[in-house]
Short mmCIF file of C-alpha atoms and ligand atoms in Angstrom, two decimals:
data_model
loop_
_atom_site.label_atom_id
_atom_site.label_comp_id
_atom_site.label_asym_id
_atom_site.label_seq_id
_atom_site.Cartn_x
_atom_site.Cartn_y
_atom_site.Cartn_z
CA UNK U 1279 -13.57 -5.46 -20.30
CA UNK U 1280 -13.12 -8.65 -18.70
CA UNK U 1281 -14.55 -10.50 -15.60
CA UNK U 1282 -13.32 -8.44 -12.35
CA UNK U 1283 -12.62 -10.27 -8.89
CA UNK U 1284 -14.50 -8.28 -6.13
CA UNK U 1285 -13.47 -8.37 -2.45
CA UNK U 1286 -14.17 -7.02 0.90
CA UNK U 1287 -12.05 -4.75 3.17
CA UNK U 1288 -13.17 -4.48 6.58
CA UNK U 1289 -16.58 -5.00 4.77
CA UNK U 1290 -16.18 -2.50 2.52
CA UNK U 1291 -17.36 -3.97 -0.48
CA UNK U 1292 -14.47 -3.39 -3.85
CA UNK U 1293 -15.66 -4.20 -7.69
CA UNK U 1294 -12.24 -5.49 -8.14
CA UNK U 1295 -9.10 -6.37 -6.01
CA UNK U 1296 -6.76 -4.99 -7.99
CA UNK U 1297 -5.78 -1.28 -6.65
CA UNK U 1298 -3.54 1.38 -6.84
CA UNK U 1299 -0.66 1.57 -4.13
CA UNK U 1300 -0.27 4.72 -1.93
CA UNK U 1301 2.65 6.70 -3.82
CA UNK U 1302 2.91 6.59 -7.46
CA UNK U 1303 0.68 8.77 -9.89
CA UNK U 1304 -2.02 9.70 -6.81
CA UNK U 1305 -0.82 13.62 -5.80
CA UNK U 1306 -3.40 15.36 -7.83
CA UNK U 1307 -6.95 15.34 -8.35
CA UNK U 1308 -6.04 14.91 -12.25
CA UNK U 1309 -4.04 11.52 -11.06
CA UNK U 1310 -6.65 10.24 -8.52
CA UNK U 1311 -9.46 11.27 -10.91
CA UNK U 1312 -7.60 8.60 -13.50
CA UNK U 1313 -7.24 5.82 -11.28
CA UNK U 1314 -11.27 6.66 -10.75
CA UNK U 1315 -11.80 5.87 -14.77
CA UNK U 1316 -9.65 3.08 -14.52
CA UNK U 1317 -10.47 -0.58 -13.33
CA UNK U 1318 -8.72 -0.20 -10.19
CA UNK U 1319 -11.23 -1.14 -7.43
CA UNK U 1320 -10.92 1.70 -5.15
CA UNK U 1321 -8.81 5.01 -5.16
CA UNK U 1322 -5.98 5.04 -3.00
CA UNK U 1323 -4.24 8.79 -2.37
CA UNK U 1324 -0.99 9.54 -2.00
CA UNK U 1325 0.33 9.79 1.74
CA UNK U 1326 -0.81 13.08 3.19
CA UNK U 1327 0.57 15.02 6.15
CA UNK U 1328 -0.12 17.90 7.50
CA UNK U 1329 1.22 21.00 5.37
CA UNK U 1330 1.35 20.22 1.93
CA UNK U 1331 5.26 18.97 1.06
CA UNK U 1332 7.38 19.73 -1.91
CA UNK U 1333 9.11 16.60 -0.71
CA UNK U 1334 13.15 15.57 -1.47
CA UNK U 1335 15.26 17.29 -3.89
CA UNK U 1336 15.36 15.52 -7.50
CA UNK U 1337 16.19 13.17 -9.21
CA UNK U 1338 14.52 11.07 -6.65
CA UNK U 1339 12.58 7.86 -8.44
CA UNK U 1340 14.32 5.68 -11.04
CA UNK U 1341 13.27 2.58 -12.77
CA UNK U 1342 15.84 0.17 -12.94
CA UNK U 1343 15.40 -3.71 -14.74
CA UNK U 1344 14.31 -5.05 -11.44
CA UNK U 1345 12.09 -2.32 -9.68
CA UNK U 1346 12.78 0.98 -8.69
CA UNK U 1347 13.92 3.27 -6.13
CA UNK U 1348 12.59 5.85 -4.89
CA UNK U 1349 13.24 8.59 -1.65
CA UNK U 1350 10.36 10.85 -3.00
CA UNK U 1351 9.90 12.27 0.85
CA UNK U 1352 6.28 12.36 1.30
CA UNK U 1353 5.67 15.01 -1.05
CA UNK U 1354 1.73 15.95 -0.75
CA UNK U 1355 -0.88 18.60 -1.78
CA UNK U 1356 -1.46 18.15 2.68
CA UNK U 1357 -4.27 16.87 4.41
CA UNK U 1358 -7.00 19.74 3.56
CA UNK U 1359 -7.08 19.30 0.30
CA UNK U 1360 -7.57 16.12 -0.09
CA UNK U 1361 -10.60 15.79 2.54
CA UNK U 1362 -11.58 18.89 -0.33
CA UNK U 1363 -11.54 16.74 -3.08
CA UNK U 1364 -13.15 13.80 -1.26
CA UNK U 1365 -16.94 14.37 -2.73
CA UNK U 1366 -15.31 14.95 -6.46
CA UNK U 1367 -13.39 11.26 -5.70
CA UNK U 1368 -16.32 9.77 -4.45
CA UNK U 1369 -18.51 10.31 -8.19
CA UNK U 1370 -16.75 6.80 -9.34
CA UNK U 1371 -18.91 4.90 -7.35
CA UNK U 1372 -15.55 2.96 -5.68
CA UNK U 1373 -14.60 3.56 -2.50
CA UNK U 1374 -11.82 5.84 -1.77
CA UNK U 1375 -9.03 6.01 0.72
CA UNK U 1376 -7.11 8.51 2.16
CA UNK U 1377 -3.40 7.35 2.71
CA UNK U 1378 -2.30 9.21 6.18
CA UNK U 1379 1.30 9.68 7.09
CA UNK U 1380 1.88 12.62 9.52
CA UNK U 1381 5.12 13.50 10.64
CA UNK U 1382 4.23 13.22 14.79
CA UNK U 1383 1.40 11.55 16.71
CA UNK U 1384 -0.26 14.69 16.91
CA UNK U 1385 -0.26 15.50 13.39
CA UNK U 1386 -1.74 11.80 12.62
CA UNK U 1387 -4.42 12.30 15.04
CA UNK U 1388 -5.57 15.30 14.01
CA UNK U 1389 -5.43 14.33 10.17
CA UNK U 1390 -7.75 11.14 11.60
CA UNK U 1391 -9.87 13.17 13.37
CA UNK U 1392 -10.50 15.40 10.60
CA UNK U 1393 -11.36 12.20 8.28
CA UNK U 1394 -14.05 11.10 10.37
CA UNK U 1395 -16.31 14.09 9.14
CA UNK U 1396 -15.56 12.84 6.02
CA UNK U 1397 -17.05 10.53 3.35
CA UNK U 1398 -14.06 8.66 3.18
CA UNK U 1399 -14.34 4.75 3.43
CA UNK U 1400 -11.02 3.65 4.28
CA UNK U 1401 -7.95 4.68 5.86
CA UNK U 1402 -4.69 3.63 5.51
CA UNK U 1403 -1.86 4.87 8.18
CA UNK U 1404 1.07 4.71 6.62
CA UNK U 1405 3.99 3.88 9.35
CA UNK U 1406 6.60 2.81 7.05
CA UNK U 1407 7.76 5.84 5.05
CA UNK U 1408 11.25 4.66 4.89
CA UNK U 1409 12.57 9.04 2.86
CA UNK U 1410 11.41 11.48 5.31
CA UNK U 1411 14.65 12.64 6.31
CA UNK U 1412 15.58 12.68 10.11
CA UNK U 1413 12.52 10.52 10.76
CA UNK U 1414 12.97 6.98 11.43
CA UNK U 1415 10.11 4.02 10.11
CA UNK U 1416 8.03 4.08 12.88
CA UNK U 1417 6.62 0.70 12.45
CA UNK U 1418 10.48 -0.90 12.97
CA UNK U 1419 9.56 0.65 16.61
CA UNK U 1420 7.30 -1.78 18.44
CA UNK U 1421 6.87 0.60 21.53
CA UNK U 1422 5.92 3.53 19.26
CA UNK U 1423 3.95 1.39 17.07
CA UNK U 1424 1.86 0.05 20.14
CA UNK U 1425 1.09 3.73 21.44
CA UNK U 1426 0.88 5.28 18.11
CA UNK U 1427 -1.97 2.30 17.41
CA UNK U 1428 -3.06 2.75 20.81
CA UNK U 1429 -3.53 6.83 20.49
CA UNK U 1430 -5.18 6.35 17.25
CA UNK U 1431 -7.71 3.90 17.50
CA UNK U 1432 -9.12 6.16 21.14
CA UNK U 1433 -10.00 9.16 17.92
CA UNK U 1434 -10.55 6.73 14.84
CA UNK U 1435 -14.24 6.59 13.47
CA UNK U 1436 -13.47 5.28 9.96
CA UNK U 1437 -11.88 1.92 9.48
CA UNK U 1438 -8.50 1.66 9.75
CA UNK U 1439 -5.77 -0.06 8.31
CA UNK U 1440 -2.14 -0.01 8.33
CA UNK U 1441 0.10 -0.04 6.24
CA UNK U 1442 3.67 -1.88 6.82
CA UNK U 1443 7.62 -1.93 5.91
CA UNK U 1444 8.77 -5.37 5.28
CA UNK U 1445 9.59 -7.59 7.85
CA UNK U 1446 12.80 -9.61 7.39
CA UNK U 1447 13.26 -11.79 10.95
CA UNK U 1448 10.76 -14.62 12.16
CA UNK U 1449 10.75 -12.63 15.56
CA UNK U 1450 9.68 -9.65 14.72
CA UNK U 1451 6.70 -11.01 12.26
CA UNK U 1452 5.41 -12.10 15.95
CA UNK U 1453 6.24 -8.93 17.32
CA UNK U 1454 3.67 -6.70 14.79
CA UNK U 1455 0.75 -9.50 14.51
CA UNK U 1456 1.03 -9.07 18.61
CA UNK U 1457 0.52 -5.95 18.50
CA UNK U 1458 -1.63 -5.62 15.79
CA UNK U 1459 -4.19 -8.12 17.08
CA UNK U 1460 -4.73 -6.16 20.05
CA UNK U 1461 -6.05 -3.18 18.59
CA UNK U 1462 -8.91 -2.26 16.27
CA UNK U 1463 -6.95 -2.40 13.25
CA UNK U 1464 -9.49 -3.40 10.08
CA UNK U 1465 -6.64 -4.33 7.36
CA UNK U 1466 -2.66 -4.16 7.10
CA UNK U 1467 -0.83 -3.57 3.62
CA UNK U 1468 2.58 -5.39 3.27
CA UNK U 1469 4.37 -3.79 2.18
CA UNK U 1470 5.74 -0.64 1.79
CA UNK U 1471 9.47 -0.78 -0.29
CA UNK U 1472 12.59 -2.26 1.13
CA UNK U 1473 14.08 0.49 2.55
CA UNK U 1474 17.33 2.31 2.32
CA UNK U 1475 18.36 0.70 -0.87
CA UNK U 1476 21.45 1.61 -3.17
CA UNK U 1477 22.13 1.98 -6.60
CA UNK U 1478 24.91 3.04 -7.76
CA UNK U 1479 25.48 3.60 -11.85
CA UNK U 1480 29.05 2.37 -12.56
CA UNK U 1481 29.68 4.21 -15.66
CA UNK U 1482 29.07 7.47 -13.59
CA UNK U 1483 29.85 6.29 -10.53
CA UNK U 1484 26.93 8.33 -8.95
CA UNK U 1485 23.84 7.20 -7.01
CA UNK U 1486 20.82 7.26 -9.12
CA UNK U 1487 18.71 9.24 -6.99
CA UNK U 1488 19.95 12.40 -5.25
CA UNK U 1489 18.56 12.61 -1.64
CA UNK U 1490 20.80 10.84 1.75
CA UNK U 1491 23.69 10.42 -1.10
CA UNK U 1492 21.35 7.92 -3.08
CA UNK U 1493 19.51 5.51 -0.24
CA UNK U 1494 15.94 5.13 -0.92
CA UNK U 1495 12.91 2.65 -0.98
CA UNK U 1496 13.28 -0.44 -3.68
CA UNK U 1497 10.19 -1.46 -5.33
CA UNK U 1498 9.02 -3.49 -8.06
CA UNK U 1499 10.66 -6.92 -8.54
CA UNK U 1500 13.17 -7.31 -6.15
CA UNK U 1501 10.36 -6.45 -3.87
CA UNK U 1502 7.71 -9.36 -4.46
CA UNK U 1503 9.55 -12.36 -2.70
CA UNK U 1504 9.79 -10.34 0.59
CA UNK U 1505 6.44 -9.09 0.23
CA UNK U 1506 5.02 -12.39 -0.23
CA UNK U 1507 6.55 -13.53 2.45
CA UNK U 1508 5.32 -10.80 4.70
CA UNK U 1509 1.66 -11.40 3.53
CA UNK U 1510 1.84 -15.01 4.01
CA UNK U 1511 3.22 -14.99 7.89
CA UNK U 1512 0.78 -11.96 8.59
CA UNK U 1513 -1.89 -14.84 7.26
CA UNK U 1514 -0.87 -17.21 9.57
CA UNK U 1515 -0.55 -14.76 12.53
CA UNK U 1516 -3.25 -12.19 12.31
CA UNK U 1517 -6.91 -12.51 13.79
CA UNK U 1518 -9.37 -13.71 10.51
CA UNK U 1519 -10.16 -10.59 11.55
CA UNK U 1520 -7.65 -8.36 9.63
CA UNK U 1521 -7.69 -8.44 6.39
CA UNK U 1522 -4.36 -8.51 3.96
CA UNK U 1523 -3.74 -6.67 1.20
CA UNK U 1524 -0.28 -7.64 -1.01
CA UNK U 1525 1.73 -5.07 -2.13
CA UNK U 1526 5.38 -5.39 -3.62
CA UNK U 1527 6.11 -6.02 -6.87
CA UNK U 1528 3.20 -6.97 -8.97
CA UNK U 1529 3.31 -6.49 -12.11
CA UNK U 1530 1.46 -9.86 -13.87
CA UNK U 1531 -2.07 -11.55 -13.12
CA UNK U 1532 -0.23 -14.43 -11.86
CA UNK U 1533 1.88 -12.07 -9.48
CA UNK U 1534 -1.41 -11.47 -7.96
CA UNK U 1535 -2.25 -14.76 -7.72
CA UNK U 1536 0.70 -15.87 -5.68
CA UNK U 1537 -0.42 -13.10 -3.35
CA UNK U 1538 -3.73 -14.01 -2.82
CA UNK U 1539 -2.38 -18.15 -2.63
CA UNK U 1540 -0.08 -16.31 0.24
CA UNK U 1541 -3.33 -14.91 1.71
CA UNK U 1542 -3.81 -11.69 0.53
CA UNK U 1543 -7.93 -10.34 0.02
CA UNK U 1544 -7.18 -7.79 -2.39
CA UNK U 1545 -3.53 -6.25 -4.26
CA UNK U 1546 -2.23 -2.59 -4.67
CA UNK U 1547 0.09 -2.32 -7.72
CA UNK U 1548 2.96 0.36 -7.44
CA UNK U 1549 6.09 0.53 -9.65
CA UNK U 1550 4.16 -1.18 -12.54
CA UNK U 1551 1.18 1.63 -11.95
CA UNK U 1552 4.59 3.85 -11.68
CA UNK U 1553 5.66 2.44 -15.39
CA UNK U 1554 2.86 2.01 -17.75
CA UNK U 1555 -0.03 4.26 -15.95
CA UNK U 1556 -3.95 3.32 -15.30
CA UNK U 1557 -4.26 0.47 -18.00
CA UNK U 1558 -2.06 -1.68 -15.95
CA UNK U 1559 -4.97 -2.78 -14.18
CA UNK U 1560 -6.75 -4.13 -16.13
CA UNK U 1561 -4.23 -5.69 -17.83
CA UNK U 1562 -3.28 -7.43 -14.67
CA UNK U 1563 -7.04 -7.95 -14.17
CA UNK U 1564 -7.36 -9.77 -17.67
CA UNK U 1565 -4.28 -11.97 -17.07
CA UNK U 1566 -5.59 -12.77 -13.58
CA UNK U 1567 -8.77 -14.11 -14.80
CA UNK U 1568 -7.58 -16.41 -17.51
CA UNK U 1569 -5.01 -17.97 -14.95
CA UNK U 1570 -7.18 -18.65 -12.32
CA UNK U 1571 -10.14 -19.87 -15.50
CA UNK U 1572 -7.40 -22.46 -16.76
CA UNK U 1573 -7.28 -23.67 -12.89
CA UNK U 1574 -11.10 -24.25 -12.23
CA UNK U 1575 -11.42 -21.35 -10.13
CA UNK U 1576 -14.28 -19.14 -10.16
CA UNK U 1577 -14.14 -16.84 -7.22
CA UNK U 1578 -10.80 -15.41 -4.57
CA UNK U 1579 -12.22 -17.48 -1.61
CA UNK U 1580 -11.72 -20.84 -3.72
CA UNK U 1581 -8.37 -20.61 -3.48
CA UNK U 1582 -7.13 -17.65 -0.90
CA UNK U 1583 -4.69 -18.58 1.64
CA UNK U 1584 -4.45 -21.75 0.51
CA UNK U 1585 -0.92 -22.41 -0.30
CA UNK U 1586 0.23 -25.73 -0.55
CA UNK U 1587 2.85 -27.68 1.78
CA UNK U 1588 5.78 -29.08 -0.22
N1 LIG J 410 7.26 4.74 0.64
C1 LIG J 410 6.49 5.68 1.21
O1 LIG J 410 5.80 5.38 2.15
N2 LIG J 410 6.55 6.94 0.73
C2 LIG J 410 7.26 7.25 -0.45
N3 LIG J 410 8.18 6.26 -0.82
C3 LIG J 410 8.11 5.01 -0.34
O2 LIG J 410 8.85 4.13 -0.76
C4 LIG J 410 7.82 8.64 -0.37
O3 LIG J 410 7.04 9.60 -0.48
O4 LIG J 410 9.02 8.81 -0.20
#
């Protein structure tokens, strides 16, 4: 095994930057219990609510040659079991972080509240789940954003992060980091997948995933240019406080390099986790560290943020 990169969230100290994203291969203890043996440096669950969900009908993820999409719909083992399992995650010695996405206010405050009795390190509210049906991306709402923050961080003991759909207009980057810096919010992840994608196979002239007639989230590839655009203006916006973490189509050690040039402190890797399971990080790990060797650079900080001007 190669030279890992650590990092800090919110102080929380990670053996390597390189994680799992919230959604792919993380249900199940047997799945989270992998990403534990792997080099990923922390384990990231699935999204929980508060009954466990079956989620949307199938077929409901596809690869495609640029990404994926998905409209999986939240499905979850629910918030019990995972604060259950907690102790059994917490044996690999890397921190672990529950992934909350309840379907109300109330049901996010009392998953939150029941996490601070908890061993958990991190949390990561996930606002942006762009397939439960009937309920829209709440961070696309500034108002309900701002109380949903608001109403959180009055129960919140852990630290807190959140974790974002892509931004696409200059306006409303302001908007979030606004609202954003004026709460105790530890780290944000941009981002979650484009959503409400389409695609459409033309020799059966069907959608490739069943639920809402085929929309769902697009990952992967098409992904990383919006995502590293998100991370970089959320750079230049958000209090040093905050920390970043790039998500969006990484599949390659240099992929991750862009995003921590962009600004980003550590990387979650989804529809390549998705694709070729646990070994992916390390692979990405491996390729990382000979880039950045060739370059001179030694540690994250030496280069971080630090995108050039043209
Ligand atoms: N983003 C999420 O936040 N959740 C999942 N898909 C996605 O793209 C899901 O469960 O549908």
């Amino acid at each position: 095994m190669s030279a890992m990169f650590p990092t800090t969230l919110c102080g929380v100290k990670l053996e390597s930057f390189i994680c799992n994203a919230s959604g792919p291969r993380c249900t199940t203890l047997q799945e989270l219990e992998a990403i534990g043996n792997s080099t990923s440096g922390a384990i990231l669950t699935k999204s929980c609510t508060k009954e466990a969900r079956d989620g949307n009908p199938e077929p409901r993820y596809q690869d495609v040659p640029l990404g994926s999409i998905n409209s999986m719909g939240l499905p979850n083992l629910g918030y019990k079991k995972y604060i259950e399992i907690i102790p059994q995650l917490k044996k690999f010695k890397k921190p672990v972080i529950v992934s909350v996405s309840g379907l109300s206010l109330g049901d996010n405050l009392e998953i939150i509240t029941a996490l601070n009795k908890t061993d958990v390190d991190l949390i990561e509210l996930n606002l942006s789940c762009p397939n439960v049906i009937g309920k829209p991306q709440v961070a696309y709402d500034f108002p309900a954003t701002e109380n949903m923050l608001t109403q959180v961080q009055k129960v919140c003991k852990k630290k807190l992060g959140v974790k974002l759909p892509p931004y696409f207009d200059m306006v409303h980057f302001d908007d979030i980091a606004a609202i954003l810096n004026s709460h105790k919010v530890g780290f944000v992840s941009a981002v979650n997948s484009i959503g409400n994608g389409l695609i459409i196979d033309p020799q059966t002239e069907r959608p490739l995933i069943k639920p809402k007639g085929g929309f769902g989230g697009i990952g992967g590839k098409f992904l990383k240019p919006t995502a590293l655009a998100n991370v970089r203006r959320l750079y230049e916006l958000l209090d040093r406080k905050i920390d970043i973490v790039g998500v969006g189509g990484i599949e390659s050690g240099v992929d991750a390099f862009e995003f921590v040039l962009a600004g980003a402190k550590a990387v979650q890797i989804g529809t390549a986790f998705m694709q070729q399971g646990p070994k992916c990080f390390e692979r990405i790990s491996n390729e990382f560290e000979s880039y950045v060797k060739k370059k001179g650079y030694r540690e994250l900080e030496d280069f971080r943020g630090k995108l050039k001007a043209l």
